[in-house]
Amino acid sequence: MQIVKTKTELGRILDGHRKSSETIGFVPTMGALHAGHLSLIAASKKVCSITVCSIFVNPTQFNDKSDLEKYPRMPEKDAEMLEKAGCDILFMPEVSEIYPKTDTRKFDFGYIDTVLEAAVRPGHFNGVAQVVSILFDMVKPDKAFFGQKDYQQVMIIRELIKQLKLKIEIVGCPILRDADGLAMSSRNLRLSKEERTAAALIPKVMLGAMQLKESGRNMGQIYAYVEKKLDPNPIYNLDYFAICEADTLKEVSSFEPGKAYIALIACFVGNIRLIDNLSLNSLS
Ligand code: AMP
């Protein structure tokens, strides 16, 4: 695996591959890698001849400075994991390489950039769009792989591709979970032992919500169940739970046959904010 720090070197290496008609797959990450990230590398390796992974903790997508400072960084371990996973190129730029000057671009993604994560983290997706568009320009991949764990982010990236008229195929990959169901996340590393055990309730509650839908309960009953289960106590603090149309993220008040729905959640466990989602159509 080649480890590259500058866009010039990256461009030179990738131009060589492109000349020999190799397809380039790209997996952007913020590091502190886990099996969820590696599943994206595997998905890329399956269909592309060259896989590039970037590790860059993007300052413009953090609206909370202390969250940015506390974000786990472990570049050596990450590089080892990527090497073992068969990644071809690891791109680890400095902030000044990505942002030689301040990026002042403001994107307009409409409704999907006003709800859920966007509502609680103002400017977050604008920062994501900034960094992803810059990385896309540097890597110029044929395909880019994103986790459905960040469901709203995948929708934003698809919209970004449309708006910038980029010819990149966006591949959404399934959520990888620990044995107790908790969605893998770099943030899980910051949970205490007690909090980590408690966090397993989040996916259980999501499954419970799905089962209530399957058994014909109405929306009010499903929301009440989730809120009761994650009732604020010293550990949990529910930020949002919403059942939305899967393709628009519009929150719904009832289910219509034949439509795809998704339940999305953000919940603090201690001081750590975790997100998860579950398609509500997987049992039907
Ligand atoms: P991050 O480093 O958190 O920005 O994540 C980089 C990529 O990995 C994003 O596309 C995430 O959606 C994806 N990802 C994070 N956690 C998981 C997971 N548990 N399963 C699958 N993909 C994931």
Coordinates of C-alpha atoms and ligand atoms in Angstrom, one line a residue:
M1 CA 0.0 0.0 0.0
Q2 CA 1.3 3.4 -0.9
I3 CA 0.8 6.2 1.7
V4 CA 0.4 9.6 0.1
K5 CA 0.2 13.0 1.7
T6 CA -0.1 15.4 -1.2
K7 CA -2.5 15.9 -4.0
T8 CA 0.3 16.2 -6.6
E9 CA 1.7 12.8 -5.7
L10 CA -1.8 11.3 -5.6
G11 CA -2.6 12.7 -9.0
R12 CA 0.6 11.4 -10.5
I13 CA 0.1 7.8 -9.2
L14 CA -3.6 7.7 -10.1
D15 CA -3.0 9.2 -13.6
G16 CA -0.6 6.2 -14.2
H17 CA -3.4 3.8 -13.2
R18 CA -6.0 5.6 -15.3
K19 CA -3.7 5.3 -18.4
S20 CA -3.8 1.6 -18.0
S21 CA -7.6 1.7 -17.9
E22 CA -7.8 0.7 -14.3
T23 CA -11.0 1.6 -12.4
I24 CA -10.6 3.6 -9.3
G25 CA -12.7 3.0 -6.2
F26 CA -12.7 5.6 -3.3
V27 CA -13.5 5.3 0.4
P28 CA -13.4 8.6 2.2
T29 CA -13.1 8.2 6.0
M30 CA -12.0 10.2 9.1
G31 CA -9.9 7.3 10.4
A32 CA -10.1 5.4 13.7
L33 CA -11.0 2.6 11.4
H34 CA -13.2 -0.4 12.3
A35 CA -14.7 -3.4 10.4
G36 CA -17.4 -1.1 9.1
H37 CA -14.9 1.0 7.2
L38 CA -13.1 -2.2 6.0
S39 CA -16.4 -3.5 4.6
L40 CA -16.3 -0.4 2.3
I41 CA -12.7 -1.2 1.2
A42 CA -13.9 -4.8 0.5
A43 CA -16.9 -3.5 -1.5
S44 CA -14.5 -1.3 -3.6
K45 CA -11.9 -4.1 -4.1
K46 CA -14.7 -6.4 -5.4
V47 CA -15.6 -4.1 -8.3
C48 CA -12.6 -1.7 -8.8
S49 CA -9.0 -2.5 -9.8
I50 CA -7.5 0.2 -7.5
T51 CA -8.9 1.2 -4.1
V52 CA -8.0 4.5 -2.5
C53 CA -8.9 5.3 1.1
S54 CA -8.6 8.8 2.5
I55 CA -8.2 9.6 6.2
F56 CA -8.9 13.2 6.9
V57 CA -10.7 14.6 10.0
N58 CA -12.5 17.4 8.3
P59 CA -12.7 20.5 10.5
T60 CA -15.4 22.2 8.4
Q61 CA -18.0 19.5 9.2
F62 CA -17.7 19.8 13.0
N63 CA -19.9 22.5 14.5
D64 CA -18.6 21.5 17.9
K65 CA -14.9 22.3 18.3
S66 CA -14.4 20.0 21.3
D67 CA -15.9 17.1 19.3
L68 CA -13.3 17.8 16.6
E69 CA -10.5 17.9 19.2
K70 CA -11.7 14.7 20.8
Y71 CA -12.1 12.8 17.6
P72 CA -10.0 9.7 17.9
R73 CA -6.8 9.6 15.8
M74 CA -4.7 6.5 15.3
P75 CA -3.0 6.8 11.9
E76 CA -0.5 3.9 12.4
K77 CA -3.1 1.4 13.4
D78 CA -5.3 2.6 10.6
A79 CA -2.6 2.1 8.1
E80 CA -1.9 -1.4 9.3
M81 CA -5.6 -2.3 9.0
L82 CA -5.8 -0.9 5.5
E83 CA -2.7 -2.7 4.4
K84 CA -4.1 -6.0 5.7
A85 CA -7.5 -5.3 4.0
G86 CA -5.6 -4.9 0.7
C87 CA -6.1 -1.2 0.2
D88 CA -3.9 0.1 -2.6
I89 CA -3.4 3.8 -1.7
L90 CA -3.9 5.6 1.6
F91 CA -4.3 9.3 1.2
M92 CA -3.6 11.2 4.4
P93 CA -3.4 14.9 3.7
E94 CA -2.8 17.8 6.1
V95 CA -5.6 20.4 6.5
S96 CA -3.5 22.9 4.5
E97 CA -3.5 20.4 1.5
I98 CA -7.3 20.2 1.4
Y99 CA -7.9 23.8 2.3
P100 CA -5.0 25.9 1.1
K101 CA -7.5 28.8 1.6
T102 CA -10.8 28.9 3.5
D103 CA -13.6 27.1 1.5
T104 CA -16.5 29.6 1.5
R105 CA -18.8 27.6 -0.8
K106 CA -22.4 27.3 0.4
F107 CA -24.3 24.4 -1.1
D108 CA -28.1 24.2 -1.3
F109 CA -29.4 20.7 -0.9
G110 CA -33.0 21.8 -0.1
Y111 CA -35.2 19.9 2.3
I112 CA -32.8 17.0 3.1
D113 CA -30.4 19.6 4.5
T114 CA -32.9 21.0 7.0
V115 CA -34.1 17.9 8.9
L116 CA -32.6 15.3 11.4
E117 CA -28.8 15.6 11.4
A118 CA -28.9 18.9 9.5
A119 CA -31.4 20.4 12.0
V120 CA -29.2 19.5 15.0
R121 CA -25.8 20.1 13.4
P122 CA -26.1 23.3 11.4
G123 CA -23.5 23.5 8.6
H124 CA -22.5 19.9 9.0
F125 CA -23.5 18.7 5.6
N126 CA -22.1 21.8 4.0
G127 CA -18.7 20.9 5.5
V128 CA -19.2 17.3 4.3
A129 CA -20.0 18.5 0.8
Q130 CA -16.9 20.8 0.8
V131 CA -14.5 18.1 1.8
V132 CA -16.1 15.3 -0.4
S133 CA -16.1 17.5 -3.5
I134 CA -12.4 18.5 -2.9
L135 CA -11.5 14.8 -2.4
F136 CA -13.5 13.7 -5.5
D137 CA -11.6 16.3 -7.5
M138 CA -8.3 15.0 -6.2
V139 CA -9.1 11.3 -6.6
K140 CA -11.4 11.4 -9.6
P141 CA -12.8 8.0 -8.7
D142 CA -15.1 5.9 -10.9
K143 CA -17.0 4.7 -7.8
A144 CA -17.2 6.0 -4.3
F145 CA -18.3 3.9 -1.3
F146 CA -20.3 5.3 1.6
G147 CA -21.9 3.5 4.6
Q148 CA -25.7 3.6 5.0
K149 CA -25.1 4.2 8.7
D150 CA -24.9 7.8 7.6
Y151 CA -28.1 7.5 5.6
Q152 CA -28.8 11.2 5.3
Q153 CA -25.1 11.8 4.2
V154 CA -25.5 9.3 1.4
M155 CA -28.5 11.3 0.1
I156 CA -26.6 14.5 0.4
I157 CA -23.6 13.0 -1.6
R158 CA -26.0 11.8 -4.3
E159 CA -27.4 15.3 -4.6
L160 CA -23.9 16.7 -4.6
I161 CA -22.9 14.5 -7.5
K162 CA -26.1 15.7 -9.4
Q163 CA -25.4 19.3 -8.7
L164 CA -21.7 19.2 -9.7
K165 CA -22.5 16.9 -12.7
L166 CA -19.8 14.4 -11.7
K167 CA -19.6 11.0 -13.3
I168 CA -19.0 9.1 -10.1
E169 CA -21.2 6.2 -9.1
I170 CA -22.1 6.4 -5.4
V171 CA -22.4 3.0 -3.8
G172 CA -24.3 2.8 -0.5
C173 CA -23.1 -0.1 1.7
P174 CA -24.9 -1.9 4.6
I175 CA -24.3 -1.0 8.3
L176 CA -21.8 -3.3 10.0
R177 CA -22.8 -4.0 13.6
D178 CA -21.1 -5.5 16.7
A179 CA -22.4 -8.8 18.0
D180 CA -24.9 -7.0 20.3
G181 CA -26.3 -5.1 17.4
L182 CA -24.6 -1.7 18.1
A183 CA -23.7 0.0 14.8
M184 CA -19.9 0.2 14.6
S185 CA -18.6 3.7 14.9
S186 CA -15.3 5.4 15.7
R187 CA -17.2 7.2 18.4
N188 CA -17.9 3.9 20.3
L189 CA -14.3 4.1 21.4
R190 CA -15.2 7.0 23.6
L191 CA -17.9 5.1 25.5
S192 CA -17.1 3.9 29.0
K193 CA -17.6 0.2 29.6
E194 CA -21.0 0.9 31.2
E195 CA -22.0 3.2 28.4
R196 CA -20.9 0.7 25.8
T197 CA -23.2 -2.0 27.4
A198 CA -26.1 0.5 27.6
A199 CA -25.6 1.6 23.9
A200 CA -26.8 -1.8 22.8
L201 CA -30.3 -0.7 23.6
I202 CA -30.4 1.6 20.6
P203 CA -30.5 -1.1 17.9
K204 CA -32.8 -3.2 20.1
V205 CA -35.3 -0.3 20.3
M206 CA -35.0 0.2 16.5
L207 CA -35.9 -3.5 16.0
G208 CA -38.7 -3.2 18.5
A209 CA -40.1 -0.2 16.5
M210 CA -40.0 -2.3 13.3
Q211 CA -41.8 -5.2 15.1
L212 CA -44.5 -2.8 16.3
K213 CA -45.0 -1.6 12.7
E214 CA -45.3 -5.2 11.5
S215 CA -47.9 -5.9 14.2
G216 CA -50.0 -3.0 13.0
R217 CA -49.4 -0.4 15.8
N218 CA -49.9 3.2 14.8
M219 CA -47.2 5.8 14.6
G220 CA -48.1 7.3 18.0
Q221 CA -47.6 4.0 19.7
I222 CA -44.3 3.4 18.0
Y223 CA -42.9 6.8 19.0
A224 CA -44.2 6.4 22.6
Y225 CA -42.5 3.0 22.8
V226 CA -39.1 4.4 21.7
E227 CA -39.3 7.5 23.9
K228 CA -40.3 5.3 26.9
K229 CA -37.5 2.8 26.3
L230 CA -34.9 5.6 26.0
D231 CA -36.4 7.7 28.7
P232 CA -33.9 10.2 29.9
N233 CA -32.0 8.7 32.8
P234 CA -28.4 9.2 33.7
I235 CA -27.3 7.4 30.5
Y236 CA -29.6 8.0 27.6
N237 CA -30.7 11.3 26.1
L238 CA -32.8 10.9 22.9
D239 CA -32.0 13.6 20.4
Y240 CA -34.4 12.5 17.7
F241 CA -36.3 9.4 16.5
A242 CA -38.2 9.7 13.2
I243 CA -39.9 7.5 10.8
C244 CA -39.5 8.9 7.3
E245 CA -40.1 8.1 3.6
A246 CA -36.9 6.3 2.6
D247 CA -36.4 8.3 -0.6
T248 CA -37.3 11.8 0.7
L249 CA -36.7 11.8 4.5
K250 CA -40.1 13.4 4.9
E251 CA -41.4 12.3 8.3
V252 CA -44.7 10.5 8.1
S253 CA -47.7 10.1 10.4
S254 CA -49.0 6.9 8.9
F255 CA -47.9 4.0 6.7
E256 CA -49.1 3.5 3.1
P257 CA -48.8 0.1 1.6
G258 CA -46.0 -0.4 -0.9
K259 CA -44.0 2.6 0.3
A260 CA -40.4 2.3 1.7
Y261 CA -39.9 3.8 5.2
I262 CA -36.8 4.2 7.3
A263 CA -36.5 4.8 11.1
L264 CA -33.6 7.1 12.1
I265 CA -32.3 7.8 15.5
A266 CA -29.7 10.0 17.3
C267 CA -29.2 9.3 21.0
F268 CA -26.6 10.4 23.5
V269 CA -25.2 7.7 25.6
G270 CA -23.4 9.6 28.3
N271 CA -21.8 12.4 26.4
I272 CA -21.4 10.5 23.2
R273 CA -23.9 11.1 20.4
L274 CA -24.7 7.9 18.4
I275 CA -26.8 7.5 15.3
D276 CA -28.4 4.5 13.7
N277 CA -31.1 3.7 11.2
L278 CA -33.2 0.8 10.1
S279 CA -35.2 0.1 7.0
L280 CA -38.8 -0.6 8.1
N281 CA -39.4 -2.7 5.1
S282 CA -36.9 -5.5 5.7
L283 CA -39.4 -7.9 7.3
S284 CA -42.1 -7.5 4.6
Ligands
AMP1 P1 -16.4 8.1 9.1 O1 -14.9 7.8 9.2 O2 -17.1 8.0 10.4 O3 -16.6 9.5 8.4 O4 -17.0 7.1 8.1 C1 -16.4 6.8 6.9 C2 -17.3 6.0 6.1 O5 -17.5 4.7 6.8 C3 -18.7 6.6 5.9 O6 -19.2 6.4 4.6 C4 -19.5 5.9 6.9 O7 -20.9 5.8 6.6 C5 -18.9 4.5 6.9 N1 -19.2 3.7 8.1 C6 -19.1 4.1 9.4 N2 -19.5 3.2 10.2 C7 -20.0 2.2 9.5 C8 -20.6 0.9 9.8 N3 -20.8 0.6 11.0 N4 -21.0 0.1 8.7 C9 -20.7 0.5 7.4 N5 -20.2 1.7 7.1 C10 -19.8 2.5 8.1

